[in-house]
Coordinates of C-alpha atoms in Angstrom, one line a residue:
M1 CA -141.5 177.3 106.5
N2 CA -137.8 177.6 106.2
E3 CA -137.1 181.1 104.5
R4 CA -134.7 179.5 102.1
Y5 CA -137.2 176.9 100.8
P6 CA -140.6 178.3 100.2
T7 CA -143.0 176.4 97.9
V8 CA -144.3 178.8 95.4
A9 CA -146.7 178.3 92.7
I10 CA -146.8 180.8 89.4
L11 CA -150.2 181.2 88.2
G12 CA -149.9 182.1 84.7
C13 CA -146.9 181.1 82.9
G14 CA -147.5 183.2 79.8
K15 CA -145.6 183.1 76.6
A16 CA -143.2 185.6 74.9
A17 CA -145.1 187.3 72.0
E18 CA -145.2 190.6 70.1
G19 CA -147.4 193.5 71.3
K20 CA -148.5 195.0 74.5
E21 CA -150.3 191.7 75.6
G22 CA -147.4 189.4 75.0
W23 CA -145.0 189.9 77.8
A24 CA -144.7 186.7 80.0
I25 CA -144.4 188.2 83.4
G26 CA -144.8 184.7 84.9
R27 CA -141.3 184.0 83.6
V28 CA -139.8 187.2 85.3
H29 CA -141.5 186.0 88.6
G30 CA -139.9 182.6 88.1
E31 CA -136.5 183.9 87.6
A32 CA -136.8 186.3 90.5
W33 CA -137.8 183.5 92.9
V34 CA -135.1 181.2 91.7
D35 CA -132.6 183.9 91.9
R36 CA -133.5 184.9 95.3
F37 CA -134.3 181.5 96.7
P38 CA -132.2 179.0 94.8
A39 CA -133.7 176.0 96.5
V40 CA -137.3 177.3 96.0
R41 CA -139.9 174.5 95.2
L42 CA -141.6 175.9 92.1
H43 CA -145.0 174.9 90.9
A44 CA -146.5 176.2 87.8
V45 CA -150.3 176.7 86.5
D46 CA -151.3 177.5 82.9
I47 CA -154.4 176.3 81.0
I48 CA -152.3 176.2 77.7
P49 CA -150.1 173.0 77.7
E50 CA -147.5 174.4 75.4
N51 CA -146.9 177.4 77.7
L52 CA -146.9 175.2 80.7
A53 CA -144.4 172.8 79.1
A54 CA -142.0 175.6 78.0
F55 CA -142.1 177.0 81.6
G56 CA -141.2 173.8 83.1
D57 CA -138.5 173.4 80.7
R58 CA -137.0 176.8 81.4
F59 CA -136.8 176.2 85.1
G60 CA -136.5 172.5 85.4
I61 CA -139.7 171.8 87.0
S62 CA -140.8 168.3 87.2
Q63 CA -144.0 167.1 85.4
E64 CA -145.9 166.4 88.8
C65 CA -145.4 170.2 89.5
L66 CA -146.9 171.4 86.4
H67 CA -150.6 171.8 86.5
G68 CA -153.3 172.7 83.9
S69 CA -155.8 174.3 86.5
E70 CA -155.9 175.5 89.9
D71 CA -157.8 172.2 91.0
S72 CA -154.7 170.2 90.0
L73 CA -152.4 172.5 91.9
Y74 CA -154.4 172.5 95.2
E75 CA -155.1 168.7 94.9
S76 CA -151.4 168.2 94.9
V77 CA -150.0 170.8 97.3
T78 CA -150.8 174.0 99.3
P79 CA -148.0 176.5 98.4
D80 CA -146.6 178.9 100.9
V81 CA -146.9 181.7 98.2
I82 CA -148.6 182.1 95.0
S83 CA -147.6 184.6 92.3
I84 CA -150.7 185.8 90.5
C85 CA -149.3 186.5 86.8
T86 CA -152.6 186.2 84.8
W87 CA -154.6 188.9 83.2
P88 CA -156.5 191.2 85.6
D89 CA -159.8 189.7 85.5
L90 CA -158.5 186.5 87.1
H91 CA -156.5 188.4 90.1
A92 CA -159.3 188.5 92.5
P93 CA -160.7 185.0 92.1
M94 CA -157.2 183.6 92.2
L95 CA -156.4 185.4 95.4
C96 CA -159.7 184.2 97.0
R97 CA -159.1 180.8 95.9
G98 CA -155.6 180.8 97.2
I99 CA -156.8 182.2 100.7
A100 CA -159.5 179.5 100.9
E101 CA -157.0 176.8 100.1
G102 CA -154.6 177.8 103.0
V103 CA -151.9 179.8 101.2
R104 CA -149.9 182.1 103.5
G105 CA -148.7 184.7 100.9
V106 CA -150.0 186.3 97.7
V107 CA -148.0 188.4 95.2
C108 CA -150.5 190.0 92.7
E109 CA -149.6 191.7 89.5
K110 CA -151.1 195.2 88.9
P111 CA -153.7 196.3 88.4
M112 CA -154.7 194.7 91.6
G113 CA -158.5 194.1 90.7
L114 CA -161.0 195.2 88.1
S115 CA -162.9 197.8 90.3
P116 CA -162.6 199.5 93.7
R117 CA -165.2 197.0 95.1
E118 CA -163.1 194.0 94.0
V119 CA -159.8 195.7 95.4
A120 CA -161.7 196.1 98.7
E121 CA -163.0 192.6 98.8
M122 CA -159.6 191.3 98.1
I123 CA -158.1 193.3 101.1
K124 CA -160.9 192.3 103.3
R125 CA -160.4 188.4 102.6
S126 CA -156.7 188.7 103.1
E127 CA -157.0 190.6 106.4
E128 CA -159.7 188.3 107.7
A129 CA -157.4 185.1 106.9
G130 CA -154.2 186.7 108.0
V131 CA -152.7 186.3 104.6
K132 CA -150.0 188.6 103.5
V133 CA -150.4 190.2 100.1
S134 CA -148.0 192.2 98.1
V135 CA -148.9 193.9 94.8
A136 CA -146.2 193.8 92.1
H137 CA -145.1 197.4 92.5
Q138 CA -141.5 196.2 92.5
R139 CA -140.1 199.4 91.3
R140 CA -140.2 200.7 95.0
H141 CA -137.0 198.5 95.3
N142 CA -135.3 200.2 92.6
P143 CA -132.2 202.0 94.0
L144 CA -132.8 204.7 91.8
V145 CA -136.2 205.2 93.4
Q146 CA -134.6 205.1 96.9
E147 CA -132.2 207.8 95.8
V148 CA -135.0 210.1 94.5
K149 CA -136.8 209.6 97.9
R150 CA -133.6 210.6 99.6
L151 CA -133.3 213.6 97.5
I152 CA -136.9 214.7 98.5
S153 CA -136.5 213.9 102.2
E154 CA -133.3 215.8 102.4
K155 CA -134.7 218.8 100.4
R156 CA -131.9 218.8 98.0
L157 CA -134.2 220.6 95.5
G158 CA -135.6 222.7 98.1
E159 CA -139.4 222.4 98.8
I160 CA -140.8 219.7 96.6
V161 CA -143.7 221.3 94.4
T162 CA -144.3 218.8 91.7
I163 CA -143.4 215.4 90.3
E164 CA -144.1 214.9 86.7
C165 CA -144.3 211.4 85.3
R166 CA -144.8 210.4 81.8
V167 CA -145.8 207.1 80.0
S168 CA -145.6 207.1 76.2
D169 CA -146.0 204.4 73.5
N170 CA -149.8 204.4 73.6
W171 CA -150.0 202.7 77.1
D172 CA -152.8 203.3 79.7
M173 CA -153.0 203.9 83.3
L174 CA -154.0 200.5 84.6
S175 CA -151.4 198.8 82.5
W176 CA -148.4 201.1 83.1
T177 CA -149.1 204.6 84.8
S178 CA -150.2 202.8 88.1
Y179 CA -146.5 202.2 88.5
W180 CA -145.8 206.0 88.6
F181 CA -148.7 206.5 90.8
D182 CA -147.3 204.1 93.3
L183 CA -143.8 205.6 93.2
V184 CA -145.2 209.2 93.7
N185 CA -147.3 207.8 96.6
C186 CA -143.9 206.4 98.0
F187 CA -142.1 209.6 97.5
F188 CA -144.9 211.5 99.4
D189 CA -145.6 208.8 101.9
G190 CA -149.2 208.2 101.1
P191 CA -152.1 208.6 98.6
P192 CA -153.2 212.0 97.3
L193 CA -156.0 214.2 98.7
S194 CA -157.7 214.6 95.2
L195 CA -157.5 214.0 91.6
L196 CA -158.5 215.8 88.5
A197 CA -158.2 214.2 85.0
G198 CA -159.0 214.2 81.3
M199 CA -158.8 211.5 78.9
D200 CA -159.3 210.3 75.2
H201 CA -161.7 207.4 75.5
V202 CA -162.4 205.5 72.4
G203 CA -163.7 202.1 73.9
E204 CA -160.4 200.4 73.8
R205 CA -159.8 197.3 75.8
R206 CA -156.5 195.7 76.8
Y207 CA -156.0 192.4 78.8
R208 CA -159.9 192.3 78.8
Q209 CA -160.2 195.3 80.8
A210 CA -161.5 198.9 79.7
V211 CA -158.6 201.4 79.2
E212 CA -158.5 205.0 78.0
S213 CA -156.3 206.0 75.1
Q214 CA -154.6 209.0 76.4
S215 CA -154.8 210.9 79.6
V216 CA -153.6 213.8 82.0
V217 CA -154.0 213.5 85.8
F218 CA -153.4 216.1 88.3
A219 CA -153.1 214.8 92.0
E220 CA -152.9 217.2 95.1
Y221 CA -150.9 215.6 97.9
P222 CA -150.8 216.6 101.6
G223 CA -148.2 219.6 102.2
G224 CA -149.0 221.2 99.1
H225 CA -147.1 218.5 96.9
Q226 CA -148.4 217.7 93.5
G227 CA -148.3 214.9 90.8
I228 CA -148.7 215.2 87.2
F229 CA -149.1 212.1 85.2
I230 CA -149.3 212.2 81.4
T231 CA -149.9 208.9 79.6
G232 CA -150.0 207.7 75.9
P233 CA -148.6 210.4 73.8
D234 CA -145.0 210.1 72.8
N235 CA -142.5 211.7 75.3
P236 CA -140.6 214.5 73.8
S237 CA -137.8 213.9 76.3
S238 CA -136.0 210.5 77.2
C239 CA -136.6 211.3 80.9
P240 CA -140.0 209.8 82.3
I241 CA -139.8 211.5 85.7
F242 CA -139.1 215.2 86.6
V243 CA -139.0 216.4 90.3
R244 CA -139.3 220.0 90.7
G245 CA -138.7 222.0 93.8
D246 CA -138.3 225.6 94.5
R247 CA -134.5 225.4 94.3
G248 CA -133.9 222.9 91.6
V249 CA -135.1 220.0 89.3
A250 CA -134.1 216.3 88.9
F251 CA -134.4 214.3 85.7
V252 CA -134.8 210.7 86.3
S253 CA -134.6 207.8 83.9
E254 CA -133.9 204.1 84.6
S255 CA -131.3 204.2 81.8
S256 CA -129.0 207.1 82.9
P257 CA -127.7 208.8 85.9
I258 CA -130.0 211.0 87.9
R259 CA -129.3 214.6 86.7
I260 CA -129.8 217.6 89.3
L261 CA -129.9 221.1 88.3
T262 CA -129.9 223.9 90.9
D263 CA -128.3 227.3 91.1
E264 CA -125.0 225.5 92.0
G265 CA -124.9 223.8 88.6
L266 CA -125.5 220.5 87.1
E267 CA -124.8 217.4 89.2
E268 CA -125.1 213.7 88.1
I269 CA -125.6 210.7 90.5
P270 CA -124.5 207.4 89.0
L271 CA -126.8 204.5 88.9
D272 CA -126.3 201.8 91.4
E273 CA -126.5 198.8 89.0
K274 CA -127.0 196.1 91.8
G275 CA -130.5 195.2 92.1
S276 CA -131.8 197.8 89.6
G277 CA -133.2 195.2 87.0
A278 CA -136.6 193.6 87.1
V279 CA -135.3 190.3 88.6
G280 CA -133.5 192.1 91.4
Q281 CA -136.5 194.3 92.2
Y282 CA -139.0 191.2 92.2
G283 CA -136.4 189.3 94.3
Q284 CA -136.3 192.1 97.0
L285 CA -140.0 192.2 97.1
F286 CA -140.4 188.4 97.4
A287 CA -137.7 188.2 100.2
E288 CA -139.7 190.9 102.2
L289 CA -142.9 189.1 101.8
V290 CA -141.2 185.8 102.9
Q291 CA -139.8 187.8 105.9
S292 CA -143.1 189.1 106.8
L293 CA -144.7 185.6 107.0
E294 CA -142.1 184.6 109.6
G295 CA -142.9 187.8 111.6
G296 CA -140.8 190.4 109.9
P297 CA -141.7 194.0 109.2
V298 CA -144.4 194.8 106.8
S299 CA -143.2 194.7 103.2
L300 CA -142.6 197.8 101.2
C301 CA -144.9 196.5 98.5
D302 CA -147.6 195.2 101.0
V303 CA -151.1 195.9 99.9
S304 CA -151.4 198.4 102.7
N305 CA -148.9 200.6 100.9
T306 CA -149.6 199.6 97.1
A307 CA -153.4 199.1 96.7
D308 CA -153.9 202.8 96.2
A309 CA -152.1 203.0 93.1
T310 CA -154.7 200.8 91.5
L311 CA -157.5 202.8 93.0
M312 CA -156.0 206.0 91.7
C313 CA -156.5 204.8 88.2
Y314 CA -160.4 204.4 88.9
A315 CA -160.2 207.8 90.5
A316 CA -158.7 209.3 87.7
H317 CA -161.3 207.7 85.3
E318 CA -164.1 208.7 87.3
A319 CA -162.9 212.4 87.4
A320 CA -162.5 212.3 83.6
R321 CA -165.9 210.6 83.2
T322 CA -167.8 213.1 85.4
G323 CA -165.7 216.3 84.9
R324 CA -165.5 216.5 88.7
M325 CA -162.7 216.2 91.2
V326 CA -162.4 213.0 93.0
T327 CA -161.4 213.2 96.8
W328 CA -159.5 210.5 98.8
P329 CA -160.7 207.9 100.0
I330 CA -162.9 207.1 97.0
E331 CA -166.5 206.4 97.5
F332 CA -167.6 204.7 94.3
E333 CA -167.3 201.0 93.8
Y334 CA -167.5 200.5 90.1
A335 CA -164.9 200.9 87.2
P336 CA -165.9 204.0 85.4
L337 CA -164.6 203.0 82.0
E338 CA -166.8 200.0 82.1
V339 CA -169.8 202.4 82.7
L340 CA -168.7 204.3 79.6
Q341 CA -168.4 201.2 77.5
N342 CA -171.5 199.6 78.7
P343 CA -174.2 202.5 78.1
P344 CA -177.9 201.7 78.5
K345 CA -179.2 200.0 75.4
S346 CA -181.9 201.8 73.4
P347 CA -185.1 199.9 73.1
Y348 CA -185.2 200.7 69.4
R349 CA -182.3 198.6 68.3
H350 CA -184.5 196.6 66.2
L351 CA -185.2 199.4 63.9
R352 CA -183.1 200.0 60.7
A353 CA -182.5 203.3 59.6
C354 CA -181.6 205.1 56.2
L355 CA -179.9 208.4 56.3
Y356 CA -180.1 210.3 53.0
A357 CA -177.8 213.2 53.4
D358 CA -175.2 215.5 51.8
G359 CA -171.7 216.8 52.8
H360 CA -173.3 220.1 54.2
E361 CA -170.4 222.2 53.3
N362 CA -167.9 219.6 54.5
E363 CA -165.3 218.8 51.9
G364 CA -164.7 215.0 51.4
R365 CA -167.4 214.0 53.9
I366 CA -170.8 212.4 52.9
V367 CA -172.8 213.3 56.0
L368 CA -172.3 214.8 59.5
Q369 CA -170.7 212.0 61.5
G370 CA -172.3 213.0 64.7
A371 CA -175.8 212.5 63.1
V372 CA -174.7 208.8 62.0
D373 CA -173.2 208.1 65.5
V374 CA -176.2 209.2 67.5
L375 CA -178.6 207.2 65.1
A376 CA -176.4 204.2 65.5
D377 CA -176.7 204.5 69.3
L378 CA -180.5 204.6 69.0
V379 CA -181.6 202.3 66.3
H380 CA -179.6 199.3 64.7
P381 CA -176.2 200.3 64.4
E382 CA -175.6 199.6 60.7
V383 CA -177.2 202.9 59.6
K384 CA -177.5 202.8 55.7
V385 CA -176.1 206.1 54.5
I386 CA -176.7 207.4 51.0
D387 CA -174.9 210.7 49.5
A388 CA -177.7 212.8 48.3
R389 CA -175.4 214.8 46.1
S390 CA -174.4 211.9 44.0
N391 CA -177.2 209.3 44.3
P392 CA -181.0 209.5 43.8
L393 CA -183.1 207.8 46.6
T394 CA -184.5 204.6 45.1
R395 CA -187.2 202.2 46.3
S396 CA -184.5 199.5 46.8
D397 CA -182.6 201.7 49.0
L398 CA -185.7 201.7 51.4
E399 CA -186.2 197.9 51.4
D400 CA -185.7 196.4 54.9
I401 CA -185.8 200.0 56.4
D402 CA -187.9 201.3 59.2
V403 CA -187.1 204.9 59.6
L404 CA -186.0 207.3 56.8
C405 CA -184.0 210.2 57.9
L406 CA -183.4 213.1 55.5
F407 CA -180.4 215.4 56.3
H408 CA -179.8 217.5 53.0
Y409 CA -180.7 220.6 51.1
E410 CA -180.5 219.5 47.5
K411 CA -182.3 221.7 45.1
E412 CA -183.6 219.1 42.6
A413 CA -185.1 215.6 43.1
A414 CA -184.5 213.0 40.6
P415 CA -187.7 211.1 39.5
E416 CA -186.4 207.9 41.2
T417 CA -186.2 210.2 44.5
R418 CA -189.7 211.6 44.0
E419 CA -191.2 208.0 43.3
A420 CA -189.4 206.6 46.5
L421 CA -190.2 209.3 48.8
R422 CA -194.0 209.3 47.7
D423 CA -194.2 205.6 48.0
W424 CA -192.9 205.7 51.4
I425 CA -194.6 208.7 52.9
E426 CA -198.1 208.3 51.5
V427 CA -198.5 204.9 53.1
G428 CA -197.6 206.4 56.5
K429 CA -194.0 205.2 57.0
P430 CA -191.9 207.2 59.4
V431 CA -189.6 210.1 58.2
L432 CA -187.3 212.3 60.3
M433 CA -186.7 215.6 58.8
L434 CA -183.4 216.8 60.2
H435 CA -182.2 220.5 60.1
S436 CA -181.2 221.2 56.4
S437 CA -183.8 218.9 54.9
I438 CA -186.6 221.4 55.3
G439 CA -184.6 223.5 52.7
A440 CA -184.6 220.9 50.1
Y441 CA -186.5 220.6 47.0
P442 CA -188.0 224.2 47.1
D443 CA -190.0 223.7 43.8
W444 CA -191.6 220.4 44.9
D445 CA -195.0 221.2 46.5
D446 CA -195.6 217.7 47.9
F447 CA -192.3 217.7 49.7
Q448 CA -193.0 221.1 51.1
R449 CA -196.4 219.8 52.5
W450 CA -194.5 216.7 54.0
C451 CA -191.9 219.0 55.8
G452 CA -194.7 221.3 57.2
L453 CA -192.2 224.0 58.2
V454 CA -189.8 224.9 55.4
W455 CA -186.8 227.2 54.8
E456 CA -188.1 230.1 52.6
W457 CA -185.2 231.1 50.3
G458 CA -184.5 234.9 50.6
V459 CA -186.8 235.2 53.6
S460 CA -185.9 232.8 56.3
D461 CA -182.7 233.1 58.5
H462 CA -180.2 231.1 60.5
P463 CA -178.5 233.0 63.3
Y464 CA -175.8 231.2 65.1
Q465 CA -176.3 231.3 68.8
S466 CA -177.0 229.5 71.9
T467 CA -180.5 228.9 73.1
N468 CA -182.8 227.3 75.5
L469 CA -185.0 224.3 74.3
Q470 CA -188.4 224.6 75.8
M471 CA -190.8 221.7 75.8
T472 CA -194.4 222.2 75.0
E473 CA -197.3 220.4 76.3
A474 CA -197.3 218.1 73.4
G475 CA -193.6 217.2 74.1
H476 CA -194.6 215.7 77.4
G477 CA -193.9 212.1 77.5
L478 CA -191.2 212.3 74.6
F479 CA -188.6 214.2 76.5
S480 CA -187.6 214.3 80.1
F481 CA -186.7 217.8 80.5
E482 CA -188.6 221.1 80.6
E483 CA -186.0 223.5 79.6
A484 CA -182.5 222.8 78.3
W485 CA -179.7 225.0 77.0
V486 CA -178.1 224.3 73.7
P487 CA -174.6 225.7 72.8
E488 CA -174.1 227.9 69.7
D489 CA -175.2 226.6 66.3
E490 CA -177.5 227.5 63.6
I491 CA -181.1 228.1 64.6
Y492 CA -183.7 228.3 61.7
T493 CA -186.0 231.4 62.1
R494 CA -188.9 232.9 59.9
L495 CA -189.8 229.5 58.5
K496 CA -192.7 229.2 56.1
K497 CA -195.6 227.2 57.6
V498 CA -197.0 225.0 54.7
S499 CA -199.0 222.4 56.7
D500 CA -200.3 222.4 60.2
V501 CA -197.8 221.4 62.7
E502 CA -197.7 220.6 66.3
P503 CA -194.6 222.2 68.2
L504 CA -192.7 219.8 70.5
L505 CA -189.6 222.0 71.4
T506 CA -189.3 225.7 70.9
S507 CA -186.7 228.4 71.5
L508 CA -187.0 232.1 72.0
V509 CA -184.9 233.9 69.5
D510 CA -184.8 237.7 69.4
G511 CA -188.2 237.9 71.1
E512 CA -189.7 235.3 68.6
S513 CA -190.9 231.8 69.6
V514 CA -189.1 229.4 67.0
T515 CA -190.3 225.8 66.5
R516 CA -187.3 223.5 66.8
S517 CA -189.2 220.1 66.7
W518 CA -192.5 219.2 65.5
I519 CA -195.0 216.7 64.4
N520 CA -196.7 217.3 61.1
K521 CA -200.6 217.0 61.8
D522 CA -201.3 216.5 58.1
F523 CA -198.8 213.8 58.0
P524 CA -198.3 212.4 61.5
N525 CA -195.7 209.9 60.4
I526 CA -193.4 212.8 59.8
V527 CA -191.5 214.6 62.6
G528 CA -188.9 217.5 62.3
F529 CA -186.0 218.2 64.5
D530 CA -183.7 221.2 64.2
P531 CA -180.9 221.0 66.7
G532 CA -178.1 222.5 64.5
H533 CA -175.8 221.1 61.9
T534 CA -172.2 220.7 63.4
D535 CA -170.9 217.3 64.6
A536 CA -170.3 218.8 68.1
I537 CA -174.1 219.5 68.5
W538 CA -175.0 216.0 67.3
R539 CA -172.8 214.6 69.9
L540 CA -174.6 216.3 72.9
P541 CA -176.4 213.7 75.1
L542 CA -179.5 216.2 75.1
V543 CA -179.6 215.9 71.2
E544 CA -179.6 212.1 71.6
E545 CA -182.4 212.1 74.1
C546 CA -184.5 214.4 71.9
L547 CA -184.0 212.2 68.9
G548 CA -184.7 209.1 70.9
G549 CA -188.1 210.7 72.1
L550 CA -189.0 211.3 68.4
I551 CA -188.0 207.7 67.4
A552 CA -190.2 206.5 70.4
Y553 CA -193.0 208.4 69.0
L554 CA -192.6 207.0 65.4
D555 CA -192.1 203.4 66.7
K556 CA -195.4 203.6 68.3
R557 CA -197.1 204.5 64.9
M558 CA -195.4 201.6 63.1

């Protein structure tokens, strides 16, 4: 292959569109290939005809070099290099297909793969075939980056302790911060020893991959160096990178000179505009890749240098998911956020629940949201919620309902509520008495008998403390634990026993054994559960497991 005339296929032309998923990186690749190699023979692949045609018009590509599929491309030509510019779920299959078809070089956009296993497989396939792969961490070629690396190596700031990098505008690690991971790896000549991380995860997806909403990552590097990466929230400074040493600090931004503050004062290093833009940086990446295909040195963006940036995203996700430090090299193969976004499905999703609840001292709220969320995880997610303060419970409310959950302490029951509850309970339909419900309707004797254990106004108490839940013999088969610690919240003590109950879970409070969950022996279609009343308690995995065990018991009785 003549270095000046490579044959290159751009896989994924994209289109200019608004939003975070609209930037057409394929066009940047095309511009950089043409800028660096004016006689490059470009082919393009895109499944959307209008995107393909627009790309062809932009770069003057003949019709026979525009392909609606990979099959069409490889039937026509075997490119020297493919530039993979698609969304991440296509990176691995396109790389493997290209290797099988005989390409010699691959440029892969970041993140490299959808999991550590996928990244490892991509590296293995390329090494076995002798194919050169570069990951699009083109910022390594920014003159600004090279200047920062020189400052560090020359100890202009003293011994480097910490590099802090920020990404704002609600971005995520895989989509953006992997750039900064890669640059800090470049500055410190390799990957970190370990990572710690915290994140806000709400199930968001971007480019069809699971992403976090905001995050903080701490990375420990050899020699005592450290990296701190903050992603998502607005940056109060216009500077995205701070390099701190024991003798000074550097403020680094792509839009202004590097500012160095030491005991000697403030110094500014002007930007070298040549090659600082995206096209210039990509062009340098492409040139080094082409040179390596002809026996030249390993590219600065070779996969051996840059794959770690993608793996650091997954390491940070795993550290946040588990609450544990992750050491290098990582040993897991899955994508941790996919684990979070694909939890085990409850076998009771066919059950529909009605939650009759009140605000429970929370202004402007109908129910404890934590209780709604845990029920939605266990049964059909469309939980019917009725405000007990402003609405009676009616027979029509219970149509197409399988489980009735009560979570309120209203003093008076409307006639409609009495009729609906009596019709439901006395034919043996399932009821979950949750926390405060055993304090409701104190003058309604039937309701007291249905509860089994009730709050006796003026006698019962609710200390606020942490406790251990102890499983009784009757609880075996419903819960997986023998003993479990529960954080501070209300615990009902000195309850009045109205019906015979079978304790399932108990706690020891001030030397007294307190029943926390039970089956009403006189009404075995009714179970009680008293974990506490705050949202935080209801969001504990332990509470979800307990509630799941009770629903399993009720389901067997239906």
